[in-house]
Tab-separated table of C-alpha atoms in Angstrom:
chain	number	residue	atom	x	y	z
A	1	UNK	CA	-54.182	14.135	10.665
A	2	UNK	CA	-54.142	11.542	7.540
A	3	UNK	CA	-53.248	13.523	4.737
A	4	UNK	CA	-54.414	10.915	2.355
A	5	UNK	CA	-57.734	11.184	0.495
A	6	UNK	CA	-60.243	8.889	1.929
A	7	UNK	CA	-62.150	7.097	-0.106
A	8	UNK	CA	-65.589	9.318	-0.828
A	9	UNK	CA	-69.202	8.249	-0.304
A	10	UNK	CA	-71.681	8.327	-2.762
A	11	UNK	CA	-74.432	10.748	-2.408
A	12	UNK	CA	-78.122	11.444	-3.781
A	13	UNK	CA	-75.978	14.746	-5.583
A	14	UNK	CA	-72.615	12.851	-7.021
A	15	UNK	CA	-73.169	9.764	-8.550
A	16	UNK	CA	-70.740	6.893	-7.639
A	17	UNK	CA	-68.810	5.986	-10.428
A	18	UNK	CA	-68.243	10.204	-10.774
A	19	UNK	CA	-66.883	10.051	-6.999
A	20	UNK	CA	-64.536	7.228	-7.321
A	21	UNK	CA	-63.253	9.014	-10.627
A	22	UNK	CA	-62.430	11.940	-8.048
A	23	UNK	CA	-60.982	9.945	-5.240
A	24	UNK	CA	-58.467	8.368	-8.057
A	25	UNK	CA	-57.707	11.847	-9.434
A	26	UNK	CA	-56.751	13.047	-5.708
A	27	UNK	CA	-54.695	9.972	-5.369
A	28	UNK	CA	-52.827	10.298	-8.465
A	29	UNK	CA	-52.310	13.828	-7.491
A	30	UNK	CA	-50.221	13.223	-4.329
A	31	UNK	CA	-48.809	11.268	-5.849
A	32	UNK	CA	-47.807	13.271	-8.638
A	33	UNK	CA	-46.574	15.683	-6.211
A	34	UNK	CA	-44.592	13.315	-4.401
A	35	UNK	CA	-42.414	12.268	-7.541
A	36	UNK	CA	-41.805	16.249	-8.057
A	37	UNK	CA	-40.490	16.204	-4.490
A	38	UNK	CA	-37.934	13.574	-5.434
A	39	UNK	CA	-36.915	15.139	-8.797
A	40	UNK	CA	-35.787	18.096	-7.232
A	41	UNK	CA	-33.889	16.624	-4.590
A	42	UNK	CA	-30.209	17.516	-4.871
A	43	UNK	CA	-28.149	14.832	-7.260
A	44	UNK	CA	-25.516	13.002	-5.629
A	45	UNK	CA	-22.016	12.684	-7.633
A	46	UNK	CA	-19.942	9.987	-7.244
A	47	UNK	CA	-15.769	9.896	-7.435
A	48	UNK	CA	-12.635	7.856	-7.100
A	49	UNK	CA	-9.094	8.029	-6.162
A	50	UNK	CA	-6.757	7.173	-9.155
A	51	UNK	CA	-3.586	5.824	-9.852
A	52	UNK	CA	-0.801	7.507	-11.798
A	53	UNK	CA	-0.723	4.892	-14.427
A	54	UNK	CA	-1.148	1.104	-14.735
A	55	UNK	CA	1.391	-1.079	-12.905
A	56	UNK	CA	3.762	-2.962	-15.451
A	57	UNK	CA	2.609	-6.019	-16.683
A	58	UNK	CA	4.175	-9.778	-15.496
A	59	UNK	CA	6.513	-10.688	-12.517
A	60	UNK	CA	8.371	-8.895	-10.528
A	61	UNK	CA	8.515	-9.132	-6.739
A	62	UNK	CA	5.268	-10.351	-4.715
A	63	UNK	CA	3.420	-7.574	-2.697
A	64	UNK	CA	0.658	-7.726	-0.890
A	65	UNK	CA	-1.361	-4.229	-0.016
A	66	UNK	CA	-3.895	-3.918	3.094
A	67	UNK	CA	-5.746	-4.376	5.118
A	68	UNK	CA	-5.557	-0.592	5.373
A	69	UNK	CA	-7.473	1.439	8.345
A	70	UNK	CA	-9.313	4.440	8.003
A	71	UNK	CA	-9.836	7.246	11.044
A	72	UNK	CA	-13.362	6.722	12.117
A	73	UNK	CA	-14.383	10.251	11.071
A	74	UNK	CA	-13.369	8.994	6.945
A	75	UNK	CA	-15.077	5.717	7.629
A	76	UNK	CA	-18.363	6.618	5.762
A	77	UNK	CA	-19.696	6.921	1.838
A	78	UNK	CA	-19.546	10.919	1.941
A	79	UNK	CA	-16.611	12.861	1.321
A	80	UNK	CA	-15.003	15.137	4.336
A	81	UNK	CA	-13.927	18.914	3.942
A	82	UNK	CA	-12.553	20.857	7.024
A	83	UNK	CA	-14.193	23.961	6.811
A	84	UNK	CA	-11.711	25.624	9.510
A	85	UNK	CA	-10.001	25.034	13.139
A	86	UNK	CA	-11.774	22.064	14.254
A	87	UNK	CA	-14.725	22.027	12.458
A	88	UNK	CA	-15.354	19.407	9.797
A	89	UNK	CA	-18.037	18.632	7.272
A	90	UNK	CA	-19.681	15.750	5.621
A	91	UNK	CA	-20.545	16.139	1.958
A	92	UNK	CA	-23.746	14.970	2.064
A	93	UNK	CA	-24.185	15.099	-1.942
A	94	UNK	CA	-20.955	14.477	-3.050
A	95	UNK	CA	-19.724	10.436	-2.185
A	96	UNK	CA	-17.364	7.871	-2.683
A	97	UNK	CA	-18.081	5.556	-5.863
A	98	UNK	CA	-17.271	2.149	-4.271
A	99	UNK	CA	-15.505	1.379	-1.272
A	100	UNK	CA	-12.606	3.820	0.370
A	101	UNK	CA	-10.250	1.153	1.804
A	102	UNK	CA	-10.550	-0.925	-1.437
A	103	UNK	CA	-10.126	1.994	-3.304
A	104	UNK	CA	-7.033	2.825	-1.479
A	105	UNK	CA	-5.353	-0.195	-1.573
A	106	UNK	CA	-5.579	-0.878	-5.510
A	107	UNK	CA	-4.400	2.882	-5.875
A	108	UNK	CA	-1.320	2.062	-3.498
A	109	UNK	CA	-0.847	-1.387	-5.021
A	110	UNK	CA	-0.965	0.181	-8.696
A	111	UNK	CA	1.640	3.376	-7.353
A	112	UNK	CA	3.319	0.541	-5.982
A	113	UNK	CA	4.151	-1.618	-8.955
A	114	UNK	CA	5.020	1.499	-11.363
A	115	UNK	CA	8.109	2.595	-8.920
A	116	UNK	CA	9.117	-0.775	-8.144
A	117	UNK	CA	8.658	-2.293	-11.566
A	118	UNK	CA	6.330	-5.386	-10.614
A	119	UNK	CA	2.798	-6.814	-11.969
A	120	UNK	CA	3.198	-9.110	-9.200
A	121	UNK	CA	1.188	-7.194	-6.610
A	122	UNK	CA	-2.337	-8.214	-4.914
A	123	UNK	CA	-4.806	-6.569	-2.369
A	124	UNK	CA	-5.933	-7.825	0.479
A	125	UNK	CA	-7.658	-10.242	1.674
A	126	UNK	CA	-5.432	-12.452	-0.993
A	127	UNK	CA	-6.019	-15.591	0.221
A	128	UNK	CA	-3.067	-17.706	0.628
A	129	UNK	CA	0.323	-15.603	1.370
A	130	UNK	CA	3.143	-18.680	0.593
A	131	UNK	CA	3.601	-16.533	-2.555
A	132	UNK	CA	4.037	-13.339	-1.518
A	133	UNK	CA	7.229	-11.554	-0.202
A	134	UNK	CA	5.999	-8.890	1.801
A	135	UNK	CA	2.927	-6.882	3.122
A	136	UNK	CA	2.203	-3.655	3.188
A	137	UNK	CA	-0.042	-2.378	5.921
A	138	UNK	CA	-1.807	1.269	5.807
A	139	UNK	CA	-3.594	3.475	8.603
A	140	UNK	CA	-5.143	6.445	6.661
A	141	UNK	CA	-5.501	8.866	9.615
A	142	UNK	CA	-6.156	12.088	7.323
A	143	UNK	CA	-7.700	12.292	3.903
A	144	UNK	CA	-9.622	15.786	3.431
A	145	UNK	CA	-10.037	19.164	1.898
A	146	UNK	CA	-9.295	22.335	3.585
A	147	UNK	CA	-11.114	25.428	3.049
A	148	UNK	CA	-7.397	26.853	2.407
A	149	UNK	CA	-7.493	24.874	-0.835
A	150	UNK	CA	-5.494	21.979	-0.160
A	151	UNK	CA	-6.102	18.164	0.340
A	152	UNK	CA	-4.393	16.444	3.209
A	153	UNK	CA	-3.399	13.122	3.743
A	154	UNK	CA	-1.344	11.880	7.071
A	155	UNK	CA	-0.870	8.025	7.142
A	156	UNK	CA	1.099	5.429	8.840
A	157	UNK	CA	2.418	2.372	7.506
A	158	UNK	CA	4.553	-0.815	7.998
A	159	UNK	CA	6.112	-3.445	6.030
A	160	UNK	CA	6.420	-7.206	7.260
A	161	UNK	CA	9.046	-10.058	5.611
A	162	UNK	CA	6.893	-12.839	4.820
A	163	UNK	CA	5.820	-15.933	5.214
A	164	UNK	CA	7.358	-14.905	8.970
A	165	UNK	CA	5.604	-11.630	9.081
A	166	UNK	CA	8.400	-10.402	10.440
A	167	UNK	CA	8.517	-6.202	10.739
A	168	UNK	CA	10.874	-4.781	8.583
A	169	UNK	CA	9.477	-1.005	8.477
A	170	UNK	CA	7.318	1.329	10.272
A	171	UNK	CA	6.667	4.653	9.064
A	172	UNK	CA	4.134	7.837	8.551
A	173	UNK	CA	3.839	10.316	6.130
A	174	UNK	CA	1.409	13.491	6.047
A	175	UNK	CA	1.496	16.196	3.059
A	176	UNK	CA	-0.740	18.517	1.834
A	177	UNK	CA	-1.915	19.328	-2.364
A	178	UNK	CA	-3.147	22.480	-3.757
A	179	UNK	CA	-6.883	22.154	-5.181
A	180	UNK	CA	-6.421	22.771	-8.946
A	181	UNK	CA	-9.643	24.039	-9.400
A	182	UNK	CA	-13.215	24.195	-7.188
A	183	UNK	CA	-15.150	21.238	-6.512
A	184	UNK	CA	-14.602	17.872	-5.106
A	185	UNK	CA	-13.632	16.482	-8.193
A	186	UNK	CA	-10.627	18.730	-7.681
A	187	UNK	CA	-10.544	17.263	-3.671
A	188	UNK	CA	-10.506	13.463	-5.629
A	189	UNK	CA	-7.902	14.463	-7.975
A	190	UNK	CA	-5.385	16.364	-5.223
A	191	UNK	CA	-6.077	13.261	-2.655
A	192	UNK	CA	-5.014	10.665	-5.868
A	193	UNK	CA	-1.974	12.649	-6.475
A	194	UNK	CA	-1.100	12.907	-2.635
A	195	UNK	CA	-1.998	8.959	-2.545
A	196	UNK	CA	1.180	9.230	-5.375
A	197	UNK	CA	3.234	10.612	-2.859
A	198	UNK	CA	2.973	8.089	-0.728
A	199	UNK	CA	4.000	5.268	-2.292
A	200	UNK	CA	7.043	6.731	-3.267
A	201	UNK	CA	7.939	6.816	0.724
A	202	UNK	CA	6.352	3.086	0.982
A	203	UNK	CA	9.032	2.128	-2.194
A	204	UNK	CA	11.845	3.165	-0.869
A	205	UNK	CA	11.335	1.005	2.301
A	206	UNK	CA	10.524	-2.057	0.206
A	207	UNK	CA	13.850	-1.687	-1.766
């Protein structure tokens, strides 16, 4: 059933123009109500993963960060809790600001330059790599909250000598963060400071 108003016929007992005026009035009506509807939907929020600080400004040696790889169940706009065991949910309100690999990579590349004292540090794609002296790879294979209170992060990566792209490292990492507080701001802020963590390991292969 159409649950539109249809447009009214006169009669001999409602003039025209005074049944159009009540067709419009029904219209504007749903419509009315259909705007409501969409105000009260739930808001969405939006967050990021941050570095510790900003990476030191000029030379230093040239690093390239990416492509990094996420687990297919992290490869989406929402953010992922595990509730318990096995079970895992999406955040349907609470999302991802831009991009999570990007994200990732200028985090790491950021983390990065502050322990190894560089500016000189891209993400990929980069374009041309004659300049750089090595890459750094990443497979993210957990980034998530826990109902326990925690964020986890387990993640693989490897170094390559360049221009030969030769493998010089290959490594994983996993560690877990206590939630400071409720909320997936908290979840953002624990996953940053585990993303921290991380690039100390990646540093000390690079050196």
């Amino acid at each position: 059933m159409n649950s539109h108003p249809t447009m009214p016929q006169a009669s001999s007992c409602l003039p025209w123009h005074l049944a159009l005026f009540t067709w419009n009035f029904k219209r504007l009506f749903v419509l009315a109500l259909s705007l409501l509807a969409a105000s009260c939907a739930t808001p969405k929020s939006f967050y990021v993963l941050t570095a510790e600080g900003p990476a030191p400004a000029g030379g230093g040696t040239a690093i390239g960060v990416g492509p990094v790889s996420l687990a297919g169940y992290l490869d989406r706009t929402n953010l992922v809790f595990q509730e318990g065991g096995n079970r895992m949910s999406i955040a349907e309100s609470h999302r991802w600001a831009g991009d999570l690999e990007e994200n990732i990579a200028r985090v790491t590349a950021t983390n990065l330059g502050r322990r190894l004292g560089t500016g000189n540090i891209r993400t990929y794609p980069w374009g041309s790599d004659g300049e750089l002296r090595y890459q750094v790879t990443l497979d993210i294979r957990q980034l998530h909250g826990t109902a326990d209170g925690d964020a986890v992060l387990d993640a693989a990566w490897r170094v390559y000598s360049l221009p030969d792209r030769r493998l010089t490292a290959s490594k994983s990492w996993s560690g877990t963060e206590p939630l400071t507080s409720d909320g997936f701001d908290a979840v953002a802020a624990a996953q940053s400071r585990l993303l921290a963590r991380l690039a100390t390991e990646i540093a000390a292969t690079l050196r």
